[in-house]
Tab-separated table of C-alpha atoms and ligand atoms in Angstrom:
chain	number	residue	atom	x	y	z
I	1	UNK	CA	-5.213	13.449	-14.082
I	2	UNK	CA	-2.729	11.484	-12.040
I	3	UNK	CA	-1.103	8.106	-12.669
I	4	UNK	CA	-0.888	5.733	-9.729
I	5	UNK	CA	1.151	2.514	-9.815
I	6	UNK	CA	0.324	-0.439	-7.574
I	7	UNK	CA	-3.221	0.823	-7.063
I	8	UNK	CA	-4.723	-2.659	-6.731
I	9	UNK	CA	-2.630	-3.421	-3.638
I	10	UNK	CA	-3.384	-2.520	-0.050
I	11	UNK	CA	-2.232	1.106	0.240
I	12	UNK	CA	-2.605	1.923	-3.455
I	13	UNK	CA	-6.254	0.781	-3.519
I	14	UNK	CA	-7.036	2.742	-0.366
I	15	UNK	CA	-5.371	5.747	-1.986
I	16	UNK	CA	-7.332	5.446	-5.250
I	17	UNK	CA	-10.638	5.131	-3.350
I	18	UNK	CA	-9.691	8.071	-1.146
I	19	UNK	CA	-8.593	10.164	-4.136
I	20	UNK	CA	-11.819	9.629	-6.063
I	21	UNK	CA	-13.791	10.518	-2.940
I	22	UNK	CA	-11.768	13.614	-2.079
I	23	UNK	CA	-11.030	15.148	-5.499
I	24	UNK	CA	-12.585	15.501	-8.958
I	25	UNK	CA	-9.460	14.350	-10.736
I	26	UNK	CA	-9.316	11.082	-12.712
I	27	UNK	CA	-6.746	8.359	-11.981
I	28	UNK	CA	-4.977	5.931	-14.269
I	29	UNK	CA	-4.130	2.925	-12.173
I	30	UNK	CA	-1.286	0.751	-13.462
I	31	UNK	CA	-0.840	-2.528	-11.620
I	32	UNK	CA	0.761	-5.818	-12.583
I	33	UNK	CA	-1.732	-7.780	-10.451
I	34	UNK	CA	0.812	-9.932	-8.694
I	35	UNK	CA	-0.478	-12.183	-5.909
I	36	UNK	CA	-0.892	-8.964	-3.832
I	37	UNK	CA	-2.902	-7.055	-6.419
I	38	UNK	CA	-6.633	-7.577	-6.107
I	39	UNK	CA	-9.193	-5.790	-8.254
I	40	UNK	CA	-11.841	-6.721	-5.739
I	41	UNK	CA	-10.334	-3.927	-3.612
I	42	UNK	CA	-11.587	-1.566	-6.321
I	43	UNK	CA	-14.994	-3.203	-6.878
I	44	UNK	CA	-16.844	-0.112	-5.602
I	45	UNK	CA	-15.347	2.000	-8.436
I	46	UNK	CA	-15.509	-0.653	-11.175
I	47	UNK	CA	-17.848	1.509	-13.253
I	48	UNK	CA	-16.496	4.915	-12.225
I	49	UNK	CA	-15.429	6.730	-15.428
I	50	UNK	CA	-12.746	8.624	-13.475
I	51	UNK	CA	-10.851	5.380	-12.808
I	52	UNK	CA	-8.916	3.766	-15.645
I	53	UNK	CA	-7.295	0.464	-14.763
I	54	UNK	CA	-4.392	-0.860	-16.828
I	55	UNK	CA	-2.718	-4.165	-16.081
I	56	UNK	CA	1.025	-3.772	-16.575
I	57	UNK	CA	4.497	-3.698	-15.095
I	58	UNK	CA	6.348	-0.572	-13.922
I	59	UNK	CA	9.358	-2.174	-15.623
I	60	UNK	CA	7.631	-1.954	-19.024
I	61	UNK	CA	9.072	1.356	-20.187
I	62	UNK	CA	7.300	1.276	-23.543
I	63	UNK	CA	3.889	0.790	-21.925
I	64	UNK	CA	4.511	3.546	-19.364
I	65	UNK	CA	5.732	5.947	-22.046
I	66	UNK	CA	2.597	5.268	-24.059
I	67	UNK	CA	0.296	5.797	-21.074
I	68	UNK	CA	2.048	9.041	-20.162
I	69	UNK	CA	1.847	10.388	-23.677
I	70	UNK	CA	-1.808	9.371	-24.098
I	71	UNK	CA	-3.108	10.643	-20.752
I	72	UNK	CA	-0.684	13.504	-19.954
I	73	UNK	CA	-0.871	13.128	-16.143
I	74	UNK	CA	0.325	15.998	-13.968
I	75	UNK	CA	1.762	13.563	-11.411
I	76	UNK	CA	2.883	9.968	-10.952
I	77	UNK	CA	2.580	8.291	-7.550
I	78	UNK	CA	4.579	5.109	-7.245
I	79	UNK	CA	3.154	2.548	-4.813
I	80	UNK	CA	4.064	-0.525	-6.890
I	81	UNK	CA	6.490	-2.805	-5.088
I	82	UNK	CA	7.073	-6.222	-3.672
I	83	UNK	CA	6.326	-5.383	-0.056
I	84	UNK	CA	6.578	-8.363	2.279
I	85	UNK	CA	9.795	-8.828	4.278
I	86	UNK	CA	9.297	-12.573	4.828
I	87	UNK	CA	8.887	-13.174	1.079
I	88	UNK	CA	12.051	-11.142	0.441
I	89	UNK	CA	13.945	-13.495	2.748
I	90	UNK	CA	12.727	-16.575	0.870
I	91	UNK	CA	13.085	-15.100	-2.627
I	92	UNK	CA	14.760	-11.718	-3.034
I	93	UNK	CA	14.885	-11.685	-6.823
I	94	UNK	CA	11.367	-10.311	-7.452
I	95	UNK	CA	12.205	-7.498	-5.039
I	96	UNK	CA	15.241	-6.481	-7.056
I	97	UNK	CA	13.304	-6.759	-10.313
I	98	UNK	CA	10.339	-4.641	-9.287
I	99	UNK	CA	11.652	-2.349	-6.564
I	100	UNK	CA	15.020	-1.550	-8.145
I	101	UNK	CA	14.926	-2.351	-11.874
I	102	UNK	CA	11.197	-1.578	-12.198
I	103	UNK	CA	11.537	1.794	-10.453
I	104	UNK	CA	14.479	2.597	-12.718
I	105	UNK	CA	12.429	1.910	-15.868
I	106	UNK	CA	9.512	3.886	-14.490
I	107	UNK	CA	11.839	6.819	-13.798
I	108	UNK	CA	13.288	6.595	-17.288
I	109	UNK	CA	9.844	6.653	-18.909
I	110	UNK	CA	8.797	9.573	-16.713
I	111	UNK	CA	12.021	11.444	-17.492
I	112	UNK	CA	11.327	11.142	-21.221
I	113	UNK	CA	7.759	12.402	-20.819
I	114	UNK	CA	8.607	15.160	-18.349
I	115	UNK	CA	11.541	16.405	-20.444
I	116	UNK	CA	9.229	17.109	-23.373
I	117	UNK	CA	6.629	19.088	-21.388
I	118	UNK	CA	6.255	22.862	-21.627
I	119	UNK	CA	8.233	24.850	-19.034
I	120	UNK	CA	5.123	25.480	-16.938
I	121	UNK	CA	3.933	21.861	-17.036
I	122	UNK	CA	7.490	20.738	-16.273
I	123	UNK	CA	7.640	22.891	-13.166
I	124	UNK	CA	4.228	21.729	-11.978
I	125	UNK	CA	4.813	18.005	-12.588
I	126	UNK	CA	5.488	15.733	-9.579
I	127	UNK	CA	6.864	12.211	-9.181
I	128	UNK	CA	5.948	11.002	-5.706
I	129	UNK	CA	7.725	7.861	-4.539
I	130	UNK	CA	6.209	5.916	-1.655
I	131	UNK	CA	8.851	4.287	0.524
I	132	UNK	CA	9.243	2.828	3.975
I	133	UNK	CA	10.828	3.590	7.341
I	134	UNK	CA	12.581	0.206	7.056
I	135	UNK	CA	15.321	1.844	4.932
I	136	UNK	CA	16.634	3.445	8.142
I	137	UNK	CA	17.356	0.068	9.763
I	138	UNK	CA	16.631	-0.964	13.336
I	139	UNK	CA	16.451	1.214	16.473
I	140	UNK	CA	17.429	0.345	20.029
I	141	UNK	CA	14.725	0.860	22.657
I	142	UNK	CA	16.214	4.181	23.818
I	143	UNK	CA	17.128	5.576	20.396
I	144	UNK	CA	15.394	8.656	19.028
I	145	UNK	CA	12.862	7.924	16.234
I	146	UNK	CA	13.919	8.125	12.567
I	147	UNK	CA	14.038	11.593	11.033
I	148	UNK	CA	14.439	12.461	7.351
I	149	UNK	CA	18.200	12.793	7.888
I	150	UNK	CA	18.743	9.435	9.625
I	151	UNK	CA	21.396	7.514	7.661
I	152	UNK	CA	20.115	4.609	5.567
I	153	UNK	CA	20.933	1.171	7.034
I	154	UNK	CA	18.539	-1.347	5.433
I	155	UNK	CA	18.721	-4.884	6.829
I	156	UNK	CA	16.410	-7.076	4.716
I	157	UNK	CA	16.395	-7.692	0.969
I	158	UNK	CA	13.055	-5.819	0.969
I	159	UNK	CA	14.365	-2.726	2.725
I	160	UNK	CA	17.607	-2.791	0.719
I	161	UNK	CA	15.618	-2.829	-2.519
I	162	UNK	CA	13.428	0.057	-1.315
I	163	UNK	CA	16.553	1.983	-0.258
I	164	UNK	CA	18.009	1.488	-3.734
I	165	UNK	CA	14.826	2.841	-5.310
I	166	UNK	CA	14.872	5.872	-2.997
I	167	UNK	CA	18.447	6.609	-4.078
I	168	UNK	CA	17.473	6.420	-7.743
I	169	UNK	CA	14.583	8.823	-7.183
I	170	UNK	CA	16.886	11.223	-5.349
I	171	UNK	CA	19.456	10.989	-8.142
I	172	UNK	CA	16.855	11.810	-10.809
I	173	UNK	CA	16.155	15.052	-8.981
I	174	UNK	CA	19.784	16.001	-8.443
I	175	UNK	CA	20.974	14.964	-11.885
I	176	UNK	CA	18.069	15.760	-14.182
I	177	UNK	CA	16.073	18.197	-12.057
I	178	UNK	CA	13.016	15.919	-12.048
I	179	UNK	CA	10.499	17.303	-9.492
I	180	UNK	CA	10.380	14.361	-7.091
I	181	UNK	CA	8.991	13.880	-3.605
I	182	UNK	CA	9.717	10.862	-1.386
I	183	UNK	CA	7.682	9.665	1.573
I	184	UNK	CA	8.943	7.129	4.111
I	185	UNK	CA	6.123	5.761	6.198
I	186	UNK	CA	5.748	3.335	9.056
I	187	UNK	CA	3.692	0.115	9.173
I	188	UNK	CA	0.231	0.666	7.712
I	189	UNK	CA	-2.922	-1.171	8.729
I	190	UNK	CA	-6.579	-0.978	7.731
I	191	UNK	CA	-9.020	-2.362	5.143
I	192	UNK	CA	-7.816	-4.475	2.184
I	193	UNK	CA	-4.419	-5.464	3.623
I	194	UNK	CA	-3.272	-8.790	2.230
I	195	UNK	CA	-3.459	-11.415	4.997
I	196	UNK	CA	0.251	-12.170	4.976
I	197	UNK	CA	1.008	-9.089	7.122
I	198	UNK	CA	0.677	-9.241	10.906
I	199	UNK	CA	-2.689	-7.581	11.554
I	200	UNK	CA	-4.843	-9.198	8.814
I	201	UNK	CA	-3.100	-12.553	9.373
I	202	UNK	CA	-3.996	-12.457	13.055
I	203	UNK	CA	-7.590	-11.511	12.234
I	204	UNK	CA	-7.922	-14.314	9.696
I	205	UNK	CA	-6.395	-16.970	11.949
I	206	UNK	CA	-8.228	-15.847	15.092
I	207	UNK	CA	-11.593	-16.148	13.337
I	208	UNK	CA	-10.666	-19.625	12.089
I	209	UNK	CA	-9.392	-20.845	15.476
I	210	UNK	CA	-5.845	-21.182	14.098
I	211	UNK	CA	-2.584	-20.305	15.921
I	212	UNK	CA	-1.506	-16.646	15.995
I	213	UNK	CA	2.220	-16.875	15.206
I	214	UNK	CA	4.399	-14.430	17.138
I	215	UNK	CA	7.981	-14.240	15.950
I	216	UNK	CA	10.680	-14.426	18.645
I	217	UNK	CA	9.736	-12.845	21.973
I	218	UNK	CA	6.961	-10.655	20.525
I	219	UNK	CA	8.655	-7.513	21.820
I	220	UNK	CA	9.662	-6.043	18.446
I	221	UNK	CA	8.191	-2.582	18.080
I	222	UNK	CA	6.461	-1.050	15.065
I	223	UNK	CA	4.908	2.410	14.678
I	224	UNK	CA	1.389	1.823	13.331
I	225	UNK	CA	-0.206	4.185	10.819
I	226	UNK	CA	-3.857	3.883	9.809
I	227	UNK	CA	-3.972	3.633	6.017
I	228	UNK	CA	-6.529	6.464	5.715
I	229	UNK	CA	-4.074	8.751	7.504
I	230	UNK	CA	-1.354	7.659	5.096
I	231	UNK	CA	-3.607	8.619	2.162
I	232	UNK	CA	-4.258	12.093	3.564
I	233	UNK	CA	-0.525	12.551	4.172
I	234	UNK	CA	0.281	11.648	0.554
I	235	UNK	CA	-2.324	14.110	-0.690
I	236	UNK	CA	-0.731	16.799	1.506
I	237	UNK	CA	2.790	16.019	0.237
I	238	UNK	CA	1.633	15.976	-3.380
I	239	UNK	CA	-0.167	19.309	-2.987
I	240	UNK	CA	2.350	21.258	-0.933
I	241	UNK	CA	5.540	19.239	-0.447
I	242	UNK	CA	8.788	20.937	-1.421
I	243	UNK	CA	10.366	19.419	-4.509
I	244	UNK	CA	13.335	17.162	-3.785
I	245	UNK	CA	12.342	16.751	-0.131
I	246	UNK	CA	11.666	13.647	1.922
I	247	UNK	CA	8.747	13.419	4.367
I	248	UNK	CA	8.500	10.810	7.100
I	249	UNK	CA	4.918	9.710	7.813
I	250	UNK	CA	4.071	7.917	11.043
I	251	UNK	CA	1.177	7.430	13.399
I	252	UNK	CA	2.941	8.254	16.687
I	253	UNK	CA	1.787	4.777	17.754
I	254	UNK	CA	4.663	2.578	18.871
I	255	UNK	CA	3.479	-0.859	19.964
I	256	UNK	CA	5.098	-4.217	20.588
I	257	UNK	CA	3.802	-7.018	18.386
I	258	UNK	CA	2.375	-8.886	21.354
I	259	UNK	CA	0.473	-5.739	22.420
I	260	UNK	CA	-1.019	-5.440	18.938
I	261	UNK	CA	-2.094	-9.081	18.919
I	262	UNK	CA	-3.537	-8.923	22.454
I	263	UNK	CA	-5.522	-5.806	21.532
I	264	UNK	CA	-7.024	-7.549	18.500
I	265	UNK	CA	-7.854	-10.622	20.601
I	266	UNK	CA	-9.628	-8.507	23.219
I	267	UNK	CA	-11.670	-6.708	20.555
I	268	UNK	CA	-12.598	-10.009	18.938
I	269	UNK	CA	-13.663	-11.415	22.321
I	270	UNK	CA	-16.154	-8.524	22.538
I	271	UNK	CA	-17.245	-8.326	18.912
I	272	UNK	CA	-17.059	-11.982	17.845
I	273	UNK	CA	-17.620	-14.169	20.905
I	274	UNK	CA	-18.703	-17.213	18.838
I	275	UNK	CA	-15.282	-17.929	17.249
I	276	UNK	CA	-14.106	-21.560	17.406
I	277	UNK	CA	-11.577	-20.703	20.166
I	278	UNK	CA	-12.135	-18.066	22.839
I	279	UNK	CA	-10.691	-16.164	24.518
I	280	UNK	CA	-8.836	-15.546	21.256
I	281	UNK	CA	-5.556	-14.929	23.126
I	282	UNK	CA	-5.382	-18.688	23.801
I	283	UNK	CA	-4.295	-18.982	20.168
I	284	UNK	CA	-1.109	-16.918	20.673
I	285	UNK	CA	1.826	-19.125	19.684
I	286	UNK	CA	5.459	-18.084	19.864
I	287	UNK	CA	7.383	-19.295	16.803
I	288	UNK	CA	10.949	-19.132	15.484
I	289	UNK	CA	12.070	-15.567	14.889
I	290	UNK	CA	12.346	-13.982	11.432
I	291	UNK	CA	15.962	-13.968	10.132
I	292	UNK	CA	17.529	-10.564	10.758
I	293	UNK	CA	14.322	-9.325	12.428
I	294	UNK	CA	14.570	-5.548	13.013
I	295	UNK	CA	13.875	-4.775	16.654
I	296	UNK	CA	12.226	-1.403	16.505
I	297	UNK	CA	10.976	1.149	13.979
I	298	UNK	CA	9.733	4.569	15.059
I	299	UNK	CA	9.021	7.649	12.982
I	300	UNK	CA	9.489	11.251	13.956
I	301	UNK	CA	6.696	12.796	11.880
I	302	UNK	CA	7.249	16.375	13.039
I	303	UNK	CA	8.548	17.697	9.687
I	304	UNK	CA	5.313	16.925	7.817
I	305	UNK	CA	3.322	18.433	10.694
I	306	UNK	CA	5.466	21.578	10.806
I	307	UNK	CA	5.729	22.160	7.047
I	308	UNK	CA	2.422	20.797	5.749
I	309	UNK	CA	0.175	20.852	8.806
I	310	UNK	CA	-0.488	17.094	8.584
I	311	UNK	CA	-1.316	15.018	11.659
I	312	UNK	CA	-2.857	11.533	11.808
I	313	UNK	CA	-6.565	11.543	12.636
I	314	UNK	CA	-6.541	8.069	14.220
I	315	UNK	CA	-4.954	6.803	17.405
I	316	UNK	CA	-4.053	3.106	17.400
I	317	UNK	CA	-7.137	2.414	19.526
I	318	UNK	CA	-9.563	4.100	17.083
I	319	UNK	CA	-7.799	2.791	13.971
I	320	UNK	CA	-7.620	-0.819	15.125
I	321	UNK	CA	-11.286	-0.729	16.165
I	322	UNK	CA	-12.248	0.356	12.628
I	323	UNK	CA	-9.954	-2.269	11.145
I	324	UNK	CA	-11.321	-5.137	13.234
I	325	UNK	CA	-14.876	-4.044	12.349
I	326	UNK	CA	-13.956	-3.940	8.646
I	327	UNK	CA	-12.481	-7.460	8.629
I	328	UNK	CA	-15.500	-8.790	10.524
I	329	UNK	CA	-17.848	-7.191	7.997
I	330	UNK	CA	-15.774	-8.355	5.021
I	331	UNK	CA	-14.971	-11.962	5.814
I	332	UNK	CA	-15.814	-12.896	2.214
I	333	UNK	CA	-12.954	-10.728	1.014
I	334	UNK	CA	-10.493	-12.635	3.206
I	335	UNK	CA	-12.044	-15.997	2.335
I	336	UNK	CA	-11.701	-15.258	-1.390
I	337	UNK	CA	-8.031	-14.531	-0.962
I	338	UNK	CA	-7.451	-17.550	1.228
I	339	UNK	CA	-9.067	-19.806	-1.374
I	340	UNK	CA	-7.440	-18.145	-4.379
I	341	UNK	CA	-10.972	-17.390	-5.552
I	342	UNK	CA	-10.197	-13.732	-6.073
I	343	UNK	CA	-8.223	-14.522	-9.213
I	344	UNK	CA	-11.313	-16.112	-10.769
I	345	UNK	CA	-13.370	-13.190	-9.533
I	346	UNK	CA	-11.102	-10.798	-11.417
I	347	UNK	CA	-11.576	-12.797	-14.587
I	348	UNK	CA	-15.326	-12.835	-14.076
I	349	UNK	CA	-15.737	-9.153	-13.223
I	350	UNK	CA	-13.091	-7.563	-15.375
I	351	UNK	CA	-12.267	-10.046	-18.129
I	352	UNK	CA	-14.289	-8.117	-20.671
I	353	UNK	CA	-13.104	-4.713	-19.426
I	354	UNK	CA	-9.337	-5.135	-19.517
S	1	LIG	P1	1.035	-4.552	-1.556
S	1	LIG	O1	2.004	-5.669	-1.638
S	1	LIG	O2	-0.272	-4.743	-0.852
S	1	LIG	O3	0.662	-4.043	-3.039
S	1	LIG	C1	1.628	-3.840	-4.019
S	1	LIG	C2	0.905	-3.652	-5.352
S	1	LIG	O4	1.905	-3.416	-6.360
S	1	LIG	C3	0.097	-4.866	-5.789
S	1	LIG	O5	-1.158	-4.464	-6.280
S	1	LIG	C4	0.935	-5.481	-6.914
S	1	LIG	O6	0.165	-6.144	-7.892
S	1	LIG	C5	1.612	-4.243	-7.478
S	1	LIG	N1	2.883	-4.555	-8.154
S	1	LIG	C6	3.893	-5.350	-7.708
S	1	LIG	N2	4.887	-5.389	-8.614
S	1	LIG	C7	4.504	-4.591	-9.646
S	1	LIG	C8	5.101	-4.214	-10.863
S	1	LIG	N3	6.312	-4.689	-11.225
S	1	LIG	N4	4.450	-3.361	-11.689
S	1	LIG	C9	3.209	-2.885	-11.360
S	1	LIG	N5	2.598	-3.233	-10.208
S	1	LIG	C10	3.229	-4.062	-9.365
S	1	LIG	O7	1.853	-3.340	-0.924
S	1	LIG	P2	1.360	-2.147	0.009
S	1	LIG	O8	1.393	-2.607	1.402
S	1	LIG	O9	0.131	-1.572	-0.558
S	1	LIG	O10	2.568	-1.120	-0.194
S	1	LIG	C11	2.519	-0.086	-1.172
S	1	LIG	C12	3.817	0.698	-1.104
S	1	LIG	O11	3.994	1.243	0.204
S	1	LIG	C13	5.061	-0.147	-1.389
S	1	LIG	O12	5.946	0.618	-2.154
S	1	LIG	C14	5.632	-0.409	-0.001
S	1	LIG	O13	7.030	-0.573	-0.061
S	1	LIG	C15	5.246	0.857	0.729
S	1	LIG	N6	5.084	0.705	2.182
S	1	LIG	C16	4.175	-0.188	2.692
S	1	LIG	C17	4.026	-0.273	4.075
S	1	LIG	C18	3.002	-1.189	4.698
S	1	LIG	O14	2.909	-1.239	5.928
S	1	LIG	N7	2.200	-1.896	3.947
S	1	LIG	C19	4.814	0.507	4.932
S	1	LIG	C20	5.736	1.375	4.359
S	1	LIG	C21	5.853	1.475	2.984
S	2	LIG	P1	4.762	-7.374	9.002
S	2	LIG	O1	3.298	-7.117	9.053
S	2	LIG	O2	5.272	-8.481	8.134
S	2	LIG	O3	5.465	-5.982	8.651
S	2	LIG	P2	7.059	-5.576	8.696
S	2	LIG	O4	7.867	-6.793	8.721
S	2	LIG	O5	7.183	-4.829	7.408
S	2	LIG	O6	7.211	-4.716	9.910
S	2	LIG	O7	5.249	-7.660	10.480
S	2	LIG	C1	5.020	-6.743	11.532
S	2	LIG	C2	5.707	-7.282	12.767
S	2	LIG	O8	5.055	-8.487	13.170
S	2	LIG	C3	7.161	-7.671	12.521
S	2	LIG	O9	7.922	-7.370	13.691
S	2	LIG	C4	7.110	-9.166	12.298
S	2	LIG	C5	5.957	-9.600	13.177
S	2	LIG	N1	5.190	-10.771	12.710
S	2	LIG	C6	4.920	-11.821	13.592
S	2	LIG	O10	5.327	-11.810	14.765
S	2	LIG	N2	4.186	-12.868	13.133
S	2	LIG	C7	3.733	-12.945	11.848
S	2	LIG	O11	3.087	-13.955	11.472
S	2	LIG	C8	3.992	-11.842	10.954
S	2	LIG	C9	3.503	-11.876	9.530
S	2	LIG	C10	4.719	-10.778	11.440
């Protein structure tokens, strides 16, 4: 079996669902259930015996050591993190606690477990750390995209904390020989993304007739990766990635923020013409820029293609169409989050199971 951390969040939940669909292997899913963790994301596997959910903190070394010793996973995949840049600007401390100190404790627990394995199990074990392209800093419009050897230059408390965790993971390989893999991916989008991030926030507000806030001039560029493609890339890295290596994962989809928002508005005009305000683009509202807002991220994903044969299946146009359709079909999911109802739902559905 494998142990996944942060598997009740956006990417982690998509990964757990994808994993159970694509493989026969069970998953232990350790998640603290912060505001971003939502067991409703995993409702479809609530009674699947191959999914074991444990509420807990990656910083709880004793708990992790116990889980590792009890379940003997062959791999740990670390998704758990504080992940929202704007929150890191308002309150960086949680980011240091989870992303830096938490990752350190997780690594320590894994080192203890891994060190006691047989030589064969030791060689086969993997610790896969999920990181972000934001550790590489900001690109100018004419700069080449980030490669795996681009120097780290994180600009926000979020990206600095992720950079620190990447360095720890790297050090555990070089110092202790732990078989680690690191992935640095671009902005994900798709089902179950918490509506604080651009795409789900725009969907939620557009359907409610509320302003669509665009930071600054709206010309910041992100490289959008459909979450299902991210999941297949992680499976490829886990299966065939070379120990100690870093793999950049991107969608080859650079878009300005205003382009992304206009695309969503156009799709909503077609698919949801009875919103309170149409055309939806009338809701676009330019607001004060984010402090230290990185101008452009872009990933050169040729290494993972060359070495592991991975390519994204979705273009931005196909991925965003699926995403818009998912949010339209799952407005209850968004409404539950917006009302805080999902916390009660967790109690109701899982209170007796935890
Ligand atoms: P998310 O915020 O949606 O989910 C994070 C999950 O981690 C939540 O379920 C939360 O409860 C859990 N968590 C937080 N602190 C924890 C702790 N101390 N112990 C255990 N669990 C904890 O984040 P996401 O968007 O799914 O991102 C997952 C990973 O991918 C993160 O490491 C993030 O840095 C990275 N990443 C995300 C993106 C993106 O676009 N979303 C892009 C690049 C990299
Ligand atoms: P976000 O989804 O927060 O991801 P990240 O900051 O990790 O890239 O933001 C994506 C882009 O959208 C980023 O350039 C900031 C911008 N943005 C807005 O313009 N308005 C918003 O309300 C949000 C949340 C983001």
